[in-house]
Coordinates of C-alpha atoms in Angstrom, one line a residue:
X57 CA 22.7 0.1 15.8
X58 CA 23.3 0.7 12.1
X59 CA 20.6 2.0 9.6
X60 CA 20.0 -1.0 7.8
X61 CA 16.2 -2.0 6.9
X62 CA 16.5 -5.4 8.5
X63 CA 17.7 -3.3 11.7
X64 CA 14.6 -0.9 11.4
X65 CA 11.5 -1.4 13.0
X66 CA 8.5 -2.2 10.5
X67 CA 6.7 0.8 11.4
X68 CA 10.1 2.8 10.2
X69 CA 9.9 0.9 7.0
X70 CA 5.7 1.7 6.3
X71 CA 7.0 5.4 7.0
X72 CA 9.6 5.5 4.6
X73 CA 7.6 3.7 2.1
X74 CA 4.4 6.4 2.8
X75 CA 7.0 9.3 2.5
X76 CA 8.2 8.0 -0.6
X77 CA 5.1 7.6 -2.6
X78 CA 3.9 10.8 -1.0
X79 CA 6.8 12.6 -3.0
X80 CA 6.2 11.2 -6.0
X81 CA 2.4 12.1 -6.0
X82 CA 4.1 15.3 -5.2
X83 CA 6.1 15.4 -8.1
X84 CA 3.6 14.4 -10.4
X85 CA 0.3 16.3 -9.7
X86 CA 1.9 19.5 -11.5
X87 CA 2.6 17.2 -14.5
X88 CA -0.8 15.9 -14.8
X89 CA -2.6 15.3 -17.3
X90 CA 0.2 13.5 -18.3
X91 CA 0.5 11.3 -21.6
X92 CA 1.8 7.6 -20.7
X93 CA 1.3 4.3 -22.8
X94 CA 0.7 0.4 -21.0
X95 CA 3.1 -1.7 -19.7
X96 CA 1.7 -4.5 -18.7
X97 CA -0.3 -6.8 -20.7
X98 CA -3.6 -6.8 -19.0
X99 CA -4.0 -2.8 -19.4
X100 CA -2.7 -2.9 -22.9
X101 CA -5.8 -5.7 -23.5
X102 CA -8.2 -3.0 -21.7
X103 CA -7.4 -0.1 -23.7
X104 CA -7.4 -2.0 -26.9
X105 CA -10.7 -3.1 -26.4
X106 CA -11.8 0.8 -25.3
X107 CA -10.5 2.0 -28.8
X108 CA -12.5 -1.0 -30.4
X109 CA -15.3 0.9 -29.2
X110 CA -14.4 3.5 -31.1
X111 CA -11.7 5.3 -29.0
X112 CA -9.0 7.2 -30.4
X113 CA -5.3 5.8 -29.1
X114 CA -4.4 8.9 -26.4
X115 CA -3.7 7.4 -22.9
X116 CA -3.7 10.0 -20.6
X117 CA -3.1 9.7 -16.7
X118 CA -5.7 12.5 -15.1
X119 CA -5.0 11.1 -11.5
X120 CA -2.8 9.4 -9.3
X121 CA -3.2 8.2 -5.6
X122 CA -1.8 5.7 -3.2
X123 CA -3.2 2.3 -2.3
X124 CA -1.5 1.3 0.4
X125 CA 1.3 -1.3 0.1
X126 CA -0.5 -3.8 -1.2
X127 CA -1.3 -1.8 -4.9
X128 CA 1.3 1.0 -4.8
X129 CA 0.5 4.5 -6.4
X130 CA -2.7 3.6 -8.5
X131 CA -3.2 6.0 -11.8
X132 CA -6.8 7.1 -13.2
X133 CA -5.7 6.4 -16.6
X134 CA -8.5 7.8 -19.7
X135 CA -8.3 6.6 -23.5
X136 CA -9.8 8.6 -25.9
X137 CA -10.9 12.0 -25.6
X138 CA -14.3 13.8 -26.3
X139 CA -17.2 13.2 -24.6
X140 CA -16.9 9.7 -23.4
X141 CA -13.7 8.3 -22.8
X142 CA -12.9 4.9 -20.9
X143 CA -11.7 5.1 -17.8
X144 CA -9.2 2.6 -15.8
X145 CA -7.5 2.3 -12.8
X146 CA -4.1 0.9 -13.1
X147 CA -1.2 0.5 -11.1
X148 CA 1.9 3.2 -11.8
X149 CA 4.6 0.1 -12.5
X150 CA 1.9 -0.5 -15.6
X151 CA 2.7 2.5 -17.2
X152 CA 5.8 4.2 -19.1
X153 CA 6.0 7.6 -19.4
X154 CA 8.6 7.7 -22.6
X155 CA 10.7 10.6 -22.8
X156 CA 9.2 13.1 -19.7
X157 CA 11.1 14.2 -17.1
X158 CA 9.0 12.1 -14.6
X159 CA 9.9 9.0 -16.0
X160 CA 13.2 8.6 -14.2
X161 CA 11.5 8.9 -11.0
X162 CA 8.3 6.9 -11.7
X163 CA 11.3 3.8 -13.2
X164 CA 13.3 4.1 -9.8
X165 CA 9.6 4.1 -7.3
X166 CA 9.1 0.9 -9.7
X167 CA 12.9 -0.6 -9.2
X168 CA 12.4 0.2 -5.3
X169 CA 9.1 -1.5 -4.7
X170 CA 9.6 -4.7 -7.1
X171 CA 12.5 -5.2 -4.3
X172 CA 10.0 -4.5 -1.2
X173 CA 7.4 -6.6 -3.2
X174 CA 9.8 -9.6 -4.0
X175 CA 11.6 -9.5 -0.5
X176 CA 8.0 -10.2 1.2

């Protein structure tokens, strides 16, 4: 039997998925909070309307956690600082992390699933 995914058992693939994403939780916790701006146009709308409100322009990740394979690693993501900033949720592939050592493994997790996610 050779080790290729379409030779695994789906079970193998859910571990290997979970193991991954476990990692990179891993990973980032220490780095957290962690400075990151939007990818994705529906999170760049959210924060634009938070700084409307009066918000300055930081977007800082303060937590991440896994959603299962449906949403990926999810990020608590705040804009603005003092007393009341917004808070989102947002999925990790919505967010760049420019030039932090991270970002090489948050761009690969995002290469890796947007394979999974288009080959189901």
């Amino acid at each position: 039997m050779t080790n290729i995914a379409r030779d695994r058992e789906p079970g193998d693939l859910d571990r290997a998925r979970a193991a991954e994403a476990r990692g990179l939780i891993d990973a980032l916790r220490p780095c957290l909070p962690l400075m990151a701006h939007p990818r994705g146009r529906s999170l760049a709308l959210s924060i634009a309307a938070a700084r409307r409100r009066g918000a300055d322009r930081r977007c800082t990740v303060t937590n991440i956690f896994d959603a299962g394979d449906a949403f990926g690693l999810m990020c608590q993501v705040e804009v603005g600082g003092g007393g009341a900033p917004a808070i989102f949720v947002a999925p990790i592939d919505e967010l760049a992390f420019g030039r932090h050592p991270i970002a090489r493994a948050v761009a690969d997790y995002r290469r890796r699933r947007a394979r999974v996610v288009g080959a189901s």
